[in-house]
Coordinates of C-alpha atoms in Angstrom, one line a residue:
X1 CA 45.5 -7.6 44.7
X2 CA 45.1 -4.1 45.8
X3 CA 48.7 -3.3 44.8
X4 CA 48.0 -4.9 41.5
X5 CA 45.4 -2.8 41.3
X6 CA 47.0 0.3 41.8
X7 CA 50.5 -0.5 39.8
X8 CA 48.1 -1.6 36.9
X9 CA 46.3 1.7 36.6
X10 CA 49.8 3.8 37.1
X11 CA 51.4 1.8 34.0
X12 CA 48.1 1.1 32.0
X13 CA 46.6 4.8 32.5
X14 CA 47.9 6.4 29.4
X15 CA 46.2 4.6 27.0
X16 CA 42.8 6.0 28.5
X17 CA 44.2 9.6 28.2
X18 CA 46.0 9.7 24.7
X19 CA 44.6 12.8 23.8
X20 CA 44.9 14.7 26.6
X21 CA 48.2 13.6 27.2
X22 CA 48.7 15.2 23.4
X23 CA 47.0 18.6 23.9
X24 CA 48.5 19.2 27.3
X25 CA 52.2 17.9 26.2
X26 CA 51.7 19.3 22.6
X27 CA 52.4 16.2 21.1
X28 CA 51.3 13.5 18.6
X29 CA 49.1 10.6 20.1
X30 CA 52.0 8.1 18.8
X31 CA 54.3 10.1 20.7
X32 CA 52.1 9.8 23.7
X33 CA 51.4 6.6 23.2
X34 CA 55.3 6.1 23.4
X35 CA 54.9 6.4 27.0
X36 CA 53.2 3.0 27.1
X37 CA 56.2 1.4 24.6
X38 CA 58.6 3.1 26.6
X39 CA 57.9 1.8 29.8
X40 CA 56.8 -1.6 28.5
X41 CA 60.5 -1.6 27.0
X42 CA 62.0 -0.8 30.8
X43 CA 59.5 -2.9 32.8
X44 CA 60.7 -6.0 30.6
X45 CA 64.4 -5.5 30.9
X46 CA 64.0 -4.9 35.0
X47 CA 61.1 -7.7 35.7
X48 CA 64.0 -10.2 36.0
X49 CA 66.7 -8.4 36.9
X50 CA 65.2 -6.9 39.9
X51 CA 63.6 -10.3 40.7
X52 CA 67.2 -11.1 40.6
X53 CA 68.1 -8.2 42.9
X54 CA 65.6 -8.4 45.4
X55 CA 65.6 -12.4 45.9
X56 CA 67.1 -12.3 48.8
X57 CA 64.9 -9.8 50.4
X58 CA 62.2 -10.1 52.8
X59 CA 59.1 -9.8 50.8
X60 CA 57.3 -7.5 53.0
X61 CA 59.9 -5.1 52.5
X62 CA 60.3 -5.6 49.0
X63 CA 56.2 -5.1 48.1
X64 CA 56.0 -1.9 50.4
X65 CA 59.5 -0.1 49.0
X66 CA 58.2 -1.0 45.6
X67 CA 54.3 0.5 46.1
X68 CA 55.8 3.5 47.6
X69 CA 58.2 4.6 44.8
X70 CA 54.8 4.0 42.4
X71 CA 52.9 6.3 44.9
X72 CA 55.8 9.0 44.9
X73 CA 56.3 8.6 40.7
X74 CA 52.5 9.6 40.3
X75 CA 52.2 12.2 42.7
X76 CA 55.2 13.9 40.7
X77 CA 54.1 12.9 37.4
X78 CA 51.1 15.2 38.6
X79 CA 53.6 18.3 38.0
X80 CA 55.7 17.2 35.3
X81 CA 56.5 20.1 33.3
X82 CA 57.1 18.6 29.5
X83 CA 56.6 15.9 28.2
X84 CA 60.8 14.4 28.8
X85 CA 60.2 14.9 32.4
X86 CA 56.8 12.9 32.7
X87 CA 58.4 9.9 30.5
X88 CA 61.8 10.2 32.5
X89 CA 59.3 10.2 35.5
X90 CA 57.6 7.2 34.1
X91 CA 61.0 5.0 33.0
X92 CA 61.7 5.1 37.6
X93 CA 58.5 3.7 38.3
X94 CA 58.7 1.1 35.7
X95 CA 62.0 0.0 37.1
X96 CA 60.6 0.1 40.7
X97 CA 57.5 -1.4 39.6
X98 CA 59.0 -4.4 37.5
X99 CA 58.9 -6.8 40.6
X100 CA 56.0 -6.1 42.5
X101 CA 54.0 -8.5 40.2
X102 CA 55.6 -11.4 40.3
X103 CA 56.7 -11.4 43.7
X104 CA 53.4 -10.4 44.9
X105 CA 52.5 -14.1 43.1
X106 CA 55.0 -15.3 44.8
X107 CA 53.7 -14.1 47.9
X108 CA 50.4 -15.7 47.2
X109 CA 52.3 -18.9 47.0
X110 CA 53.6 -18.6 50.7
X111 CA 50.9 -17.9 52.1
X112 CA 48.0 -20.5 50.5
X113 CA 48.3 -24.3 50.7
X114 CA 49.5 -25.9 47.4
X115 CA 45.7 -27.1 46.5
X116 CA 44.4 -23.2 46.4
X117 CA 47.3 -21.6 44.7
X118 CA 46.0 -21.6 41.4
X119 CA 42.8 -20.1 42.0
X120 CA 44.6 -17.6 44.5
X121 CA 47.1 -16.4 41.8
X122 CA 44.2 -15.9 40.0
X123 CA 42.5 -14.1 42.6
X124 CA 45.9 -11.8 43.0
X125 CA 45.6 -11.0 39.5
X126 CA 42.1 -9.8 39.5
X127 CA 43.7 -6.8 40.6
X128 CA 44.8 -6.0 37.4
X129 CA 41.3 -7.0 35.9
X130 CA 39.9 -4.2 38.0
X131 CA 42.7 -1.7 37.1
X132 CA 40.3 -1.9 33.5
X133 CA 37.0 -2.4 34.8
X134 CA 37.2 0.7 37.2
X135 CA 40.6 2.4 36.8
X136 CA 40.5 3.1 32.8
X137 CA 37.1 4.2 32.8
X138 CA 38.0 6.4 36.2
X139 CA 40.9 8.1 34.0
X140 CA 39.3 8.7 31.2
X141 CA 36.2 10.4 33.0
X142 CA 39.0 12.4 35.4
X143 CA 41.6 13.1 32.0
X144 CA 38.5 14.3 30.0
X145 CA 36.7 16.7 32.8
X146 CA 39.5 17.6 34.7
X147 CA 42.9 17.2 33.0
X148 CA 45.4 14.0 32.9
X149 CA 47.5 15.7 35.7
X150 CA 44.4 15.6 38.2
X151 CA 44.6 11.6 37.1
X152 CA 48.1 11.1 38.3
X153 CA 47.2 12.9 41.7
X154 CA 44.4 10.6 42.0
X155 CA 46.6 7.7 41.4
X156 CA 49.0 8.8 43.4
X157 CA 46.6 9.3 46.6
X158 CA 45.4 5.1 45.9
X159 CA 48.9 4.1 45.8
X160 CA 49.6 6.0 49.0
X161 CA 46.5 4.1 50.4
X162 CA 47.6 0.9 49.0
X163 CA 51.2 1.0 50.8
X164 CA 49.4 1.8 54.0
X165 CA 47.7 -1.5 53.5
X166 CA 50.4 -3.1 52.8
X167 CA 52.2 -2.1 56.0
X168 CA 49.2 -3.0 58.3
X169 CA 48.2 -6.8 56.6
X170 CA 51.4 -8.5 54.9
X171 CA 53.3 -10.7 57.8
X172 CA 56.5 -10.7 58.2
X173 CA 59.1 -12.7 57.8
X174 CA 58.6 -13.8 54.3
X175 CA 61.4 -15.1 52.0
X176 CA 61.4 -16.8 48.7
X177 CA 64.4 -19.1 46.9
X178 CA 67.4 -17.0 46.4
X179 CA 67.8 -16.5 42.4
X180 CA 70.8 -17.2 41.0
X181 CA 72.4 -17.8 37.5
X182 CA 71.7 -21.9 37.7
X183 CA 68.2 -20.6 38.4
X184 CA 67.9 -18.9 35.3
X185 CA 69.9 -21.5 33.0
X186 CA 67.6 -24.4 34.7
X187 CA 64.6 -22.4 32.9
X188 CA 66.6 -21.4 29.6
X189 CA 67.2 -25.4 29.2
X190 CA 63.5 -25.9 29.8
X191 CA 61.6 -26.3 26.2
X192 CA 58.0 -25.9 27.9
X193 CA 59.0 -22.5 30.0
X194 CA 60.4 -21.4 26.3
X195 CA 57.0 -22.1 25.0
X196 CA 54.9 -20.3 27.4
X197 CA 57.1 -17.5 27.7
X198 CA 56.3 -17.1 23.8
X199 CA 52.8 -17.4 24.2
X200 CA 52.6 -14.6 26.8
X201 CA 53.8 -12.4 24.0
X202 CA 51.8 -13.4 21.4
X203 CA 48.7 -13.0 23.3
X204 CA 49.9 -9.8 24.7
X205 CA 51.4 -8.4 21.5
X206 CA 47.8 -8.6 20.1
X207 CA 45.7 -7.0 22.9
X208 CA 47.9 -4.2 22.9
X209 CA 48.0 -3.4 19.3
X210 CA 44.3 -2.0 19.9
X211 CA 44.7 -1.6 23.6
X212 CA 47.0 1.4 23.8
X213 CA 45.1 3.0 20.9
X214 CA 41.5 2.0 21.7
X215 CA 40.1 5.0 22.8
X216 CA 41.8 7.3 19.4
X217 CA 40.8 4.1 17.3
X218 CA 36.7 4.3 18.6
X219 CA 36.7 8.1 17.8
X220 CA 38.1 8.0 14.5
X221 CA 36.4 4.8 13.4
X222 CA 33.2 5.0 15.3
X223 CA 33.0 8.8 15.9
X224 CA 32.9 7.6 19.6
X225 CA 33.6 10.4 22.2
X226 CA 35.1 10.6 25.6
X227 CA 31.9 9.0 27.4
X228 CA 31.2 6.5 24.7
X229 CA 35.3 5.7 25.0
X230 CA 35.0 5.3 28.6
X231 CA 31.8 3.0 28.5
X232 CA 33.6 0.4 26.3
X233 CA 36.7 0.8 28.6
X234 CA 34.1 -0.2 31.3
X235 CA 32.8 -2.8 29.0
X236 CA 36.2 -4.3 28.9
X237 CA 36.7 -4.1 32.7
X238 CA 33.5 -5.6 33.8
X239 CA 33.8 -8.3 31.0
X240 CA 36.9 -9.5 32.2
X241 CA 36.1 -9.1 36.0
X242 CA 33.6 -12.0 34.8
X243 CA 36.2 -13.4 33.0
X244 CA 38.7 -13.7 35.7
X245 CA 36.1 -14.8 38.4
X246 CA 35.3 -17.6 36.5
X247 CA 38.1 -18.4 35.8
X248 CA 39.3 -18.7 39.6
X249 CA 36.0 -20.7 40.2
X250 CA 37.4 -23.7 37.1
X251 CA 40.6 -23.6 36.9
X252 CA 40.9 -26.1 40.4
X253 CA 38.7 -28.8 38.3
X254 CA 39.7 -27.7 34.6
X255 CA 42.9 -26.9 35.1
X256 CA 45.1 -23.9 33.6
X257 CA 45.6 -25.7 30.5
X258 CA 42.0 -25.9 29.6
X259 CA 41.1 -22.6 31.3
X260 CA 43.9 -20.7 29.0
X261 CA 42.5 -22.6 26.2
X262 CA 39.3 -21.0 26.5
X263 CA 40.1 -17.3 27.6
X264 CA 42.7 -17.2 24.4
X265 CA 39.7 -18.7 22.1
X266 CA 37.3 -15.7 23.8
X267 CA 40.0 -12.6 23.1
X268 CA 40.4 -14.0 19.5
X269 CA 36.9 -14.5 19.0
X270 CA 36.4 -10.3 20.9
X271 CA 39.1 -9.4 18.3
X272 CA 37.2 -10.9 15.5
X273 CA 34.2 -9.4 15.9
X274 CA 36.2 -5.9 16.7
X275 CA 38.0 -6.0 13.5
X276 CA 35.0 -7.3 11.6
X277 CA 32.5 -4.6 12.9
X278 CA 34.8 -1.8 12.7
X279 CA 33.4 1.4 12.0
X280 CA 29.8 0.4 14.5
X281 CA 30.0 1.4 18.2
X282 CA 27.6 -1.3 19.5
X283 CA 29.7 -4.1 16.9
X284 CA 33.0 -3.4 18.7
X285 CA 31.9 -2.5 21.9
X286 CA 30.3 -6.1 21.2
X287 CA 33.8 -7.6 20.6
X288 CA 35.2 -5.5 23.3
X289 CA 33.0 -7.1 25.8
X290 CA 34.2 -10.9 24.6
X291 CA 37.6 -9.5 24.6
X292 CA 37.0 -8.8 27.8
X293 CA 35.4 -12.5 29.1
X294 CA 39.3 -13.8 28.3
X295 CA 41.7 -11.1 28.8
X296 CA 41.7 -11.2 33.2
X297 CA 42.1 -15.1 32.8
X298 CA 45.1 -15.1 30.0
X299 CA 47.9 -13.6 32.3
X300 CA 46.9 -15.6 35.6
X301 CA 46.9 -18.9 33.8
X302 CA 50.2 -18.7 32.3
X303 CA 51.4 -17.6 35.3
X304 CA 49.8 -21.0 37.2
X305 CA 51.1 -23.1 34.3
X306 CA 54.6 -22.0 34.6
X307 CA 54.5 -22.5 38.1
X308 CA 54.1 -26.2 37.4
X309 CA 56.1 -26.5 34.6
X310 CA 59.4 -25.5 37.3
X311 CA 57.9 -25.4 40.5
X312 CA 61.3 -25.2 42.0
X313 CA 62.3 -21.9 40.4
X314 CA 58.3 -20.4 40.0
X315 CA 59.6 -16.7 41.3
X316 CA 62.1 -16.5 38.2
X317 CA 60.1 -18.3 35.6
X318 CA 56.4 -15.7 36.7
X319 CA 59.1 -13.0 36.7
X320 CA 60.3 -13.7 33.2
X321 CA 57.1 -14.3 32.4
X322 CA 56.3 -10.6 33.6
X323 CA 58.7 -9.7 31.6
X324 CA 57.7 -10.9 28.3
X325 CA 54.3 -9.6 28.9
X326 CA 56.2 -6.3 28.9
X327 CA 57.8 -7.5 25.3
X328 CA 54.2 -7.7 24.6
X329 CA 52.9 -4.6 25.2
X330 CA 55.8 -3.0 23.5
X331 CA 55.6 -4.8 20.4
X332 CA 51.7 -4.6 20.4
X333 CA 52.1 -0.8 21.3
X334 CA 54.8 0.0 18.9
X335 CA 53.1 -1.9 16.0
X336 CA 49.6 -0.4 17.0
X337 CA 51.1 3.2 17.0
X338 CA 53.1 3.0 13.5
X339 CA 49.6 1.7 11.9
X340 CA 47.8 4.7 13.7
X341 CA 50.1 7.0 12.6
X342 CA 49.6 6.3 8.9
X343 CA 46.1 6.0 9.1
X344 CA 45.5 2.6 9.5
X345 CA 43.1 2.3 11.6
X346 CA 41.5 -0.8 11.1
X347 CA 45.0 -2.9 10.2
X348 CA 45.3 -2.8 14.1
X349 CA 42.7 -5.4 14.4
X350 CA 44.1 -8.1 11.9
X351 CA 47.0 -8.0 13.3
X352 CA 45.8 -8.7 16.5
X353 CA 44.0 -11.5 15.5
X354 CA 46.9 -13.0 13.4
X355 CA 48.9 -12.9 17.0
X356 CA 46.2 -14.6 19.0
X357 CA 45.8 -17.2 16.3
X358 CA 48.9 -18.0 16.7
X359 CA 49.2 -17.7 20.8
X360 CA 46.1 -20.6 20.5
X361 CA 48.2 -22.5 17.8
X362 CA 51.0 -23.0 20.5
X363 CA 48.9 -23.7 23.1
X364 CA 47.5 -26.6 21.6
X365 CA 51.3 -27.1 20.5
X366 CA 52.2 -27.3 24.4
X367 CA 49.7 -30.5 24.7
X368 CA 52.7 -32.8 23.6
X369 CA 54.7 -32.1 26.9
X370 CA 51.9 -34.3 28.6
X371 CA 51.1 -33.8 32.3
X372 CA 54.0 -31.0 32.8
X373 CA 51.8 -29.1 30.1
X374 CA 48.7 -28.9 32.1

């Protein structure tokens, strides 16, 4: 959870320093914003081709190699001197990155009986729920009073703490199912694994077409400045650290079906009221904060549900699922950034909801696969 927590903040931490990534790079917010699409683009190619890599490699090895490149990336980030550097920077610690995620689920998986995984995954993910609720608000406060390069020195400090952690608390030992090319074909024949996949990047696609631009898109629609920016990032986080500890607390007696149902009927709801109330601080920071009740739970539940839908080849299928979330956030981003760029500020927000619209559409479409859809 704690590397989670520390990988989401290195990869997600842009988007809560746009502008002073901008000033201090001289360039355009979409160009800084790039740094999100760019690395989204990387982390989705590498998600299952490192998983593919590393299969065969003990997994306490694997999760401490992987948190220490992050912690070495971020501490050099810190003295980047342009712009290509800190976005060549960037691309290495997306590639090392790509597999701690889904590994790290996998992980869980070894080390819970088969009755708690699902709320454990869960649990493993909060990490990533927390990289919103404390890390975005922590970047923008640092980026905004301090500078962005302070940010990746602070970053870079939690990651070193985070391998030390590692090193003294995961077991050794620890090997998952080799992955190999029938692995991957076994999933490509599988229509319900298609499905979810696709709704991972629907539902991300959408987040992230306000996401990466949130804090630009409350200034220049709401007059918000840093402090207000960083409240509603804090909205967001604590919202969905809610979200996600519910979530963990049902999903046993629900089930992940019925759990995703209602965090992706939340975010569209958020979005709603974000895209409807655009232009009034307390009105989005509103729909930020129902946003926020679904968003920790969305991710964690597809990852459950595609462990049931293949439970022989789980690793892969989470890994490719990791992956798509990276389509996600580069469509989102890339989308979200060409509507910024010409001014179109509030366009971000219907098209969010038109993805998440659809996302719940195929969920309900996934009921016909019967018990494997559950």
């Amino acid at each position: 959870m704690i590397g989670n927590f520390v990988t989401g903040v290195g990869l997600l931490g842009p988007t809560a320093m746009l502008s002073e990534l901008s000033a201090g790079l001289e360039v355009t917010i979409r160009e800084a914003g790039l740094l999100i699409t760019f690395g989204a683009v990387m982390l989705c190619i590498c998600s299952p081709l490192m998983s593919w890599l590393t299969s065969r490699v003990e997994r306490r090895t694997m999760l401490i190699s992987v948190i220490a490149v992050v912690a070495v990336c971020n501490l050099a980030s810190a003295f980047a001197p342009n712009y290509t550097v800190l976005l060549g920077i960037r691309l290495v610690m997306c590639i090392a990155a790509a597999p701690y995620t889904p590994q790290a689920a996998g992980v869980v998986g070894m080390l819970v009986p088969p009755e708690k995984r699902a709320s454990s995954v869960a649990y493993a993910f909060l990490g990533w729920t927390l990289a919103a609720a404390v890390g975005l608000p922590m970047v923008t406060f640092i980026a905004s009073r301090y500078g962005w390069r302070e940010v990746y020195g602070v970053v870079g400090v939690m990651s070193c703490i985070s391998f030390a952690l590692l090193v003294w608390r995961i077991p050794r030992g620890l090997y998952g199912a080799p992955v190999d090319l029938t692995t991957w074909s076994a999933l490509a024949s599988n229509r319900l694994v298609l499905l979810l996949l696709s709704i991972t990047t629907l539902q991300i696609a959408g987040q992230f077409s306000i996401f990466t631009f949130m804090a630009p898109l409350l200034e220049r629609l709401a007059g918000a400045g840093h402090d207000a920016a960083a409240s509603v990032f804090a909205i967001y986080g604590v919202c969905g650290f809610l979200g996600i500890m519910t979530a963990t607390r049902i999903v046993d007696r629900w089930g992940a079906l019925r759990t995703s149902l209602l965090s992706t009927s939340l975010v569209l709801t958020g979005m709603t009221v974000w895209s409807v109330g655009a232009g009034q601080l307390p009105v989005m920071a509103l729909g930020v904060a129902i946003w926020g009740l679904g968003f920790g739970a969305i991710t964690s539940m597809q990852q459950v549900r595609l462990i049931t839908a293949a439970p022989a080849a789980g690793a892969a299928a989470v890994s490719l699922n990791t992956s798509m979330l990276y389509v996600g956030q580069a469509i989102g981003s890339g989308i979200g950034g060409l509507l910024f760029s010409g001014g179109y500020f509030r366009a971000s927000g219907f098209v969010a909801m038109a993805f998440l619209t659809t996302a719940l559409a195929a969920i309900l479409w996934s009921l016909s696969f019967g018990s494997r859809g559950s």
